[in-house]
Amino acid sequence: MPLFEPSTTPAGQRPKRYGESIYAYYRDSERPGVVAIRDLLEVWFLEVPLDEQLDLQQRFRSPIERHYRSAMFELFLHHLLLRCGFQLEFHPDVPGVQRHPDFLVSREGQELFYLEAIAVSNSVREEVETNRMNQVYDVLNGLASPDFYLGMRLEGAPATQPAGARLRRELGVWLATLDRQAIQQSYLEERYEDVPVYEWEHDGWRIIFEPMPKGDAARTDPSVRPLAMAMAMPMQARQLRLDEALKDAVAKKDRYGRLPLPLVVAVQVIDEFRIDRIAVMDGLFGPEAIGVNAQGLERPGRVPDGAWVSPAGPRHRTISTVMAWSTLDPWTFTSIEPIVAHNPYASIPLPTDTLPVAQHVVDNQRDLLVLQAGVSMEQLLGLARDWLPGD
């Protein structure tokens, strides 16, 4: 059973369209890098037991990005753990519990821990809004604009589907009135206030379009897309709040009661920005703060509002360890390292020598987090950092 179905609509060498699903583009593209991605993922898929392949395949092929991302993450984790020398059982039975974790992880016949995987992304409403915007971007990329790229400053999101074709016509009329040489001179002399803009609004979504003169080669190349870049305006920038996302993910996976083994939760945070250590620790242990003792001396500490601690004390103690990843794509498999932290209040701690990756452990004597060195993704996956061929 293959992971990818045969393509009936080859995409040649073109880039991915905004509204195109990731799976559909990987299936149809003939670019060397994408062909290498397909080949690698098919090899990984063959490692999955036959009775688990259909479910994983269907979710991987979904046009809904969060379903695809979840399946990709599961496939990645399965291969990574196999490469680390573990054996995996899908959806194992847990004594006294009807639910089934994603994996039971063993080594040489010894059961070591359960693993739950979750991809945390924007809400369904935000995903619908993004799909509406992507449809407009794809229509605008069909605009005939030999002289200019279009930069975009964005505010808000559309509550209903905009008429992209009408906007494209309006922009075409506007662009035809512009003087390319004069605008180019304004950029060269850094007189940005002299660059004309086109403002457009639709049902809660506002875009300011800025013309950016093309170079001579791009002016004669019809394959060059006019949309150059999009930037959210600061007052309306929407970012996934990592601390809340991690707390929600941990709470969602704390559903097994007392377990006979440690429980590891692997979280992939789907966001355009990479997560960092500080944000992960704030989400797990509570935000950093400065406290004052009885003598009036300042002392660093944390607000007790994390996944593992509340004003009432420790919580979610069945979860032993969290492994947090930024958004994983094939070209970032070897460049993104997980941020791993052990729960100091865990009912059943995971031994710190179980996982080969770098991990954060609480030193109770010094009351601080200590980073324990580990092996890189590049080494664990057996892939070079630049493993994808160029186009």
XYZ file of C-alpha atoms in Angstrom:
391
model
C 0.000 0.000 0.000
C 1.677 3.281 -1.104
C 1.534 6.494 0.890
C 1.105 8.612 -2.258
C -1.436 7.847 -4.954
C -0.331 8.257 -8.609
C -0.664 11.831 -9.846
C -3.292 12.559 -12.490
C -2.491 16.292 -12.568
C 1.310 16.686 -12.778
C 2.444 20.093 -11.522
C 5.808 20.173 -13.299
C 8.327 22.557 -11.721
C 5.891 25.209 -10.513
C 5.830 26.318 -6.855
C 2.996 25.366 -4.536
C -0.161 27.430 -4.839
C -1.485 29.087 -1.679
C -4.773 27.196 -1.675
C -3.279 23.857 -2.683
C -3.042 21.180 0.003
C 0.457 20.109 1.006
C -0.292 16.496 0.158
C -1.632 17.357 -3.314
C 1.452 19.396 -4.120
C 3.832 16.677 -2.928
C 1.894 14.142 -4.998
C 1.866 16.190 -8.205
C 5.154 18.105 -8.190
C 8.035 16.981 -10.412
C 10.669 19.157 -8.762
C 13.713 17.079 -7.710
C 13.389 18.085 -4.061
C 9.760 17.002 -3.869
C 10.513 13.719 -5.644
C 13.157 13.067 -2.961
C 10.570 13.848 -0.255
C 8.112 11.354 -1.744
C 10.791 8.673 -1.973
C 11.869 9.167 1.656
C 8.332 9.168 3.059
C 7.407 6.037 1.117
C 10.359 4.248 2.747
C 9.245 5.429 6.176
C 5.661 4.360 5.450
C 6.802 0.812 4.652
C 8.043 0.566 8.257
C 4.488 1.046 9.558
C 2.643 -2.224 10.308
C 0.209 -3.194 7.538
C -2.849 -3.018 9.786
C -2.024 0.614 10.666
C -1.190 1.875 7.184
C -4.705 2.604 5.921
C -5.630 4.966 8.759
C -2.304 6.807 8.504
C -2.554 6.988 4.705
C -6.065 8.480 4.774
C -5.130 11.162 7.282
C -1.914 11.972 5.409
C -3.859 12.476 2.166
C -6.394 14.813 3.778
C -6.849 18.286 2.244
C -7.356 19.541 5.811
C -3.920 20.680 6.930
C -4.245 19.781 10.607
C -5.091 16.167 9.653
C -2.148 15.987 7.265
C 0.189 17.535 9.860
C -0.923 15.068 12.512
C -0.280 12.089 10.225
C 3.101 13.452 9.100
C 4.142 13.955 12.729
C 3.111 10.403 13.615
C 5.071 9.012 10.657
C 8.118 11.096 11.634
C 7.999 9.965 15.271
C 7.557 6.323 14.282
C 10.649 6.402 12.078
C 12.684 8.411 14.598
C 11.968 5.977 17.434
C 12.809 2.995 15.249
C 16.111 4.665 14.342
C 16.786 5.133 18.066
C 16.581 1.370 18.556
C 13.088 1.181 20.067
C 10.250 -1.168 19.155
C 6.751 0.267 18.838
C 3.270 -1.087 19.319
C 0.418 1.001 17.931
C -2.564 1.792 20.182
C -1.689 -0.622 22.998
C -4.149 -1.748 25.632
C -3.713 -0.059 29.025
C -4.849 -2.006 32.096
C -8.123 -0.627 33.438
C -8.444 2.055 30.719
C -10.585 1.968 27.583
C -8.548 4.601 25.707
C -5.380 3.656 23.830
C -2.168 5.744 23.665
C -0.579 6.194 20.244
C 2.445 3.987 21.000
C 3.913 1.620 23.537
C 7.689 1.999 23.275
C 9.995 -0.906 24.202
C 13.598 -1.931 23.829
C 14.796 -5.540 23.719
C 11.451 -6.744 25.029
C 11.337 -4.325 27.986
C 8.389 -1.927 27.986
C 9.697 1.592 28.654
C 7.005 4.242 28.154
C 3.797 5.225 26.401
C 3.909 7.965 23.783
C 1.092 10.314 22.800
C 1.492 12.633 19.804
C -0.493 15.808 19.208
C -0.259 18.625 16.671
C -1.385 21.977 18.083
C -2.603 24.463 15.508
C -4.879 27.441 15.061
C -8.599 27.033 15.568
C -10.921 25.675 12.896
C -12.287 29.200 12.423
C -8.810 30.588 11.768
C -8.098 27.747 9.351
C -11.266 28.605 7.406
C -10.198 32.262 7.310
C -6.756 31.269 6.052
C -8.298 29.150 3.299
C -10.385 32.146 2.187
C -7.264 34.303 2.034
C -5.307 31.629 0.160
C -7.989 31.494 -2.520
C -7.595 35.240 -3.049
C -3.797 34.963 -3.207
C -4.025 32.273 -5.896
C -6.358 34.466 -7.957
C -4.027 37.449 -7.577
C -1.057 35.387 -8.717
C -2.859 35.136 -12.070
C -2.615 38.929 -12.446
C -0.675 40.134 -15.491
C 1.849 42.492 -13.898
C 4.990 42.788 -16.033
C 6.392 45.790 -14.156
C 5.671 45.190 -10.488
C 5.591 42.684 -7.681
C 2.923 43.314 -5.064
C 3.820 43.551 -1.405
C 0.933 43.214 1.034
C 0.352 44.512 4.553
C -2.476 42.611 6.165
C -4.910 43.428 8.940
C -7.665 41.163 10.244
C -9.206 38.239 8.396
C -12.241 37.822 6.103
C -15.490 36.640 7.663
C -16.844 35.758 4.207
C -15.233 34.776 0.907
C -13.866 37.833 -0.962
C -14.380 38.284 -4.701
C -10.802 37.657 -5.750
C -11.409 38.047 -9.487
C -12.885 41.532 -9.024
C -9.951 42.556 -6.824
C -7.539 41.290 -9.490
C -9.251 43.462 -12.117
C -9.145 46.518 -9.857
C -5.436 46.008 -9.150
C -4.714 45.571 -12.853
C -6.354 48.934 -13.617
C -4.409 50.598 -10.780
C -1.046 49.099 -11.752
C -1.493 50.314 -15.321
C -1.503 53.917 -14.054
C 1.850 53.633 -12.242
C 5.243 54.908 -13.405
C 7.766 52.093 -12.860
C 10.857 54.303 -13.167
C 9.528 56.907 -10.724
C 8.648 54.257 -8.133
C 12.015 52.573 -8.588
C 13.727 55.916 -7.952
C 11.680 56.406 -4.790
C 12.949 53.070 -3.460
C 16.553 53.855 -4.407
C 16.406 57.209 -2.615
C 14.517 55.677 0.336
C 11.568 57.997 -0.187
C 9.113 55.274 0.795
C 6.378 57.789 1.586
C 6.272 58.619 -2.149
C 5.471 55.045 -3.160
C 1.743 54.845 -4.001
C -0.393 52.220 -2.282
C -3.749 50.622 -2.976
C -6.013 50.002 0.033
C -8.744 47.368 -0.074
C -11.154 46.025 2.538
C -13.604 43.148 2.758
C -15.649 42.061 5.780
C -12.997 42.479 8.478
C -9.972 41.990 6.207
C -7.833 44.914 5.090
C -4.901 44.810 2.660
C -2.539 47.610 1.692
C -0.858 46.748 -1.619
C 2.554 48.230 -2.410
C 4.119 48.076 -5.907
C 7.698 46.798 -6.018
C 9.457 47.220 -9.392
C 10.618 44.002 -11.034
C 14.109 43.492 -12.405
C 14.572 43.247 -16.157
C 14.786 39.431 -16.188
C 11.608 39.017 -14.142
C 9.690 41.443 -16.397
C 10.041 39.084 -19.340
C 9.398 35.858 -17.418
C 5.652 35.049 -17.312
C 6.213 32.301 -14.724
C 7.229 34.839 -12.037
C 4.319 35.321 -9.634
C 3.337 38.909 -8.768
C 2.765 38.419 -5.031
C 6.079 39.155 -3.343
C 5.426 39.082 0.387
C 2.710 39.462 2.982
C 3.204 41.019 6.410
C 0.648 41.198 9.197
C 0.230 44.656 10.631
C 1.543 44.704 14.251
C -1.735 45.671 15.877
C -3.516 42.711 14.348
C -0.745 40.106 14.216
C -2.129 36.742 15.355
C 0.289 34.241 16.794
C -0.439 30.953 18.452
C 0.193 31.450 22.178
C 2.616 28.671 22.911
C 2.172 28.629 26.670
C -1.589 28.195 26.380
C -1.168 25.675 23.553
C 1.152 23.520 25.646
C -1.102 23.660 28.690
C -4.077 22.630 26.565
C -2.113 19.807 24.912
C -0.925 18.409 28.251
C -4.416 18.636 29.745
C -5.909 16.883 26.718
C -3.452 14.000 26.963
C -3.816 13.574 30.729
C -6.656 11.082 30.315
C -5.381 7.677 31.374
C -5.397 7.836 35.146
C -2.722 5.777 36.867
C -0.399 4.160 34.338
C 2.092 1.342 34.840
C 4.714 3.197 32.754
C 5.855 6.772 32.149
C 3.827 8.789 29.622
C 5.649 10.986 27.098
C 3.694 13.614 25.154
C 5.160 14.771 21.837
C 3.719 18.129 20.780
C 4.153 19.742 17.367
C 3.289 23.445 17.403
C 1.976 24.474 13.979
C 2.908 28.111 13.570
C 4.899 30.262 11.154
C 7.435 31.056 13.867
C 9.732 28.555 15.545
C 9.190 27.891 19.216
C 11.950 28.613 21.711
C 13.070 27.176 25.018
C 11.783 30.084 27.122
C 8.257 29.806 25.746
C 8.174 26.033 26.290
C 9.346 26.331 29.891
C 6.820 29.110 30.546
C 4.075 26.840 29.250
C 5.138 23.878 31.377
C 6.366 25.495 34.591
C 4.614 28.902 34.475
C 5.882 32.328 33.343
C 9.130 33.630 34.785
C 8.751 36.282 37.471
C 10.740 38.080 40.147
C 9.660 37.412 43.724
C 10.570 39.252 46.926
C 11.307 37.365 50.164
C 10.594 38.449 53.729
C 13.889 40.326 53.847
C 12.965 42.329 50.738
C 15.483 40.556 48.521
C 14.546 39.820 44.942
C 14.649 36.216 43.780
C 13.862 34.793 40.343
C 10.916 32.415 40.237
C 7.801 31.487 38.272
C 4.105 32.203 38.429
C 2.460 28.838 39.296
C 0.340 28.691 36.154
C 1.861 26.079 33.849
C 0.919 22.677 32.562
C 2.653 21.025 35.509
C 1.992 23.453 38.339
C -0.942 25.531 39.562
C -1.582 27.737 42.628
C -2.955 24.567 44.270
C 0.217 22.598 43.565
C 1.416 20.054 40.960
C -1.009 18.819 38.299
C -1.038 16.418 35.325
C 1.437 14.209 37.156
C 0.746 11.230 34.898
C 2.697 12.974 32.140
C 6.371 12.326 32.673
C 7.984 14.216 29.798
C 7.053 16.652 27.037
C 8.857 16.801 23.701
C 7.976 20.010 21.817
C 8.696 20.525 18.134
C 8.268 23.527 15.880
C 6.372 22.951 12.633
C 7.970 19.974 10.911
C 8.372 19.884 7.150
C 10.678 17.498 5.279
C 13.265 20.206 4.713
C 13.381 20.892 8.480
C 13.583 17.270 9.670
C 17.297 17.639 10.440
C 17.408 21.315 11.443
C 14.682 21.391 14.111
C 15.637 19.898 17.449
C 12.892 19.032 19.958
C 12.734 20.944 23.236
C 12.398 18.193 25.832
C 11.568 18.721 29.506
C 10.958 16.256 32.335
C 8.127 16.760 34.798
C 9.693 17.024 38.280
C 6.330 16.098 39.821
C 5.656 13.040 37.642
C 4.058 10.039 39.321
C 6.354 7.780 37.292
C 9.418 9.710 36.056
C 11.028 8.790 32.771
C 14.714 7.908 33.348
C 16.810 10.670 31.845
C 18.951 8.193 29.902
C 15.968 6.736 28.015
C 15.793 9.255 25.171
C 18.946 10.046 23.181
C 17.991 13.694 22.502
C 18.995 16.765 24.515
C 16.609 17.314 27.425
C 15.947 19.636 30.344
C 15.941 18.166 33.840
C 15.184 19.940 37.110
C 18.102 19.962 39.546
C 16.221 19.974 42.846
C 19.294 20.785 44.933
C 20.055 23.946 42.959
C 16.405 24.601 41.989
C 17.146 25.142 38.316
C 16.793 23.493 34.918
C 19.842 21.682 33.626
C 20.321 20.863 29.949
C 21.475 17.290 29.378
C 23.313 16.919 26.071
C 22.002 14.587 23.402
C 22.339 13.416 19.809
C 21.233 15.672 16.945
C 18.326 14.943 14.600
C 20.814 14.827 11.765
C 22.594 11.885 13.384
C 19.474 10.143 14.664
C 17.693 10.257 11.304
C 20.801 9.426 9.306
C 20.153 12.366 6.981
C 22.543 15.139 6.028
C 21.401 18.606 7.033
C 21.152 19.544 3.341
C 19.745 16.169 2.250
C 17.281 17.590 -0.284
C 18.592 18.161 -3.839
C 18.295 21.634 -5.317
C 15.808 22.479 -8.025
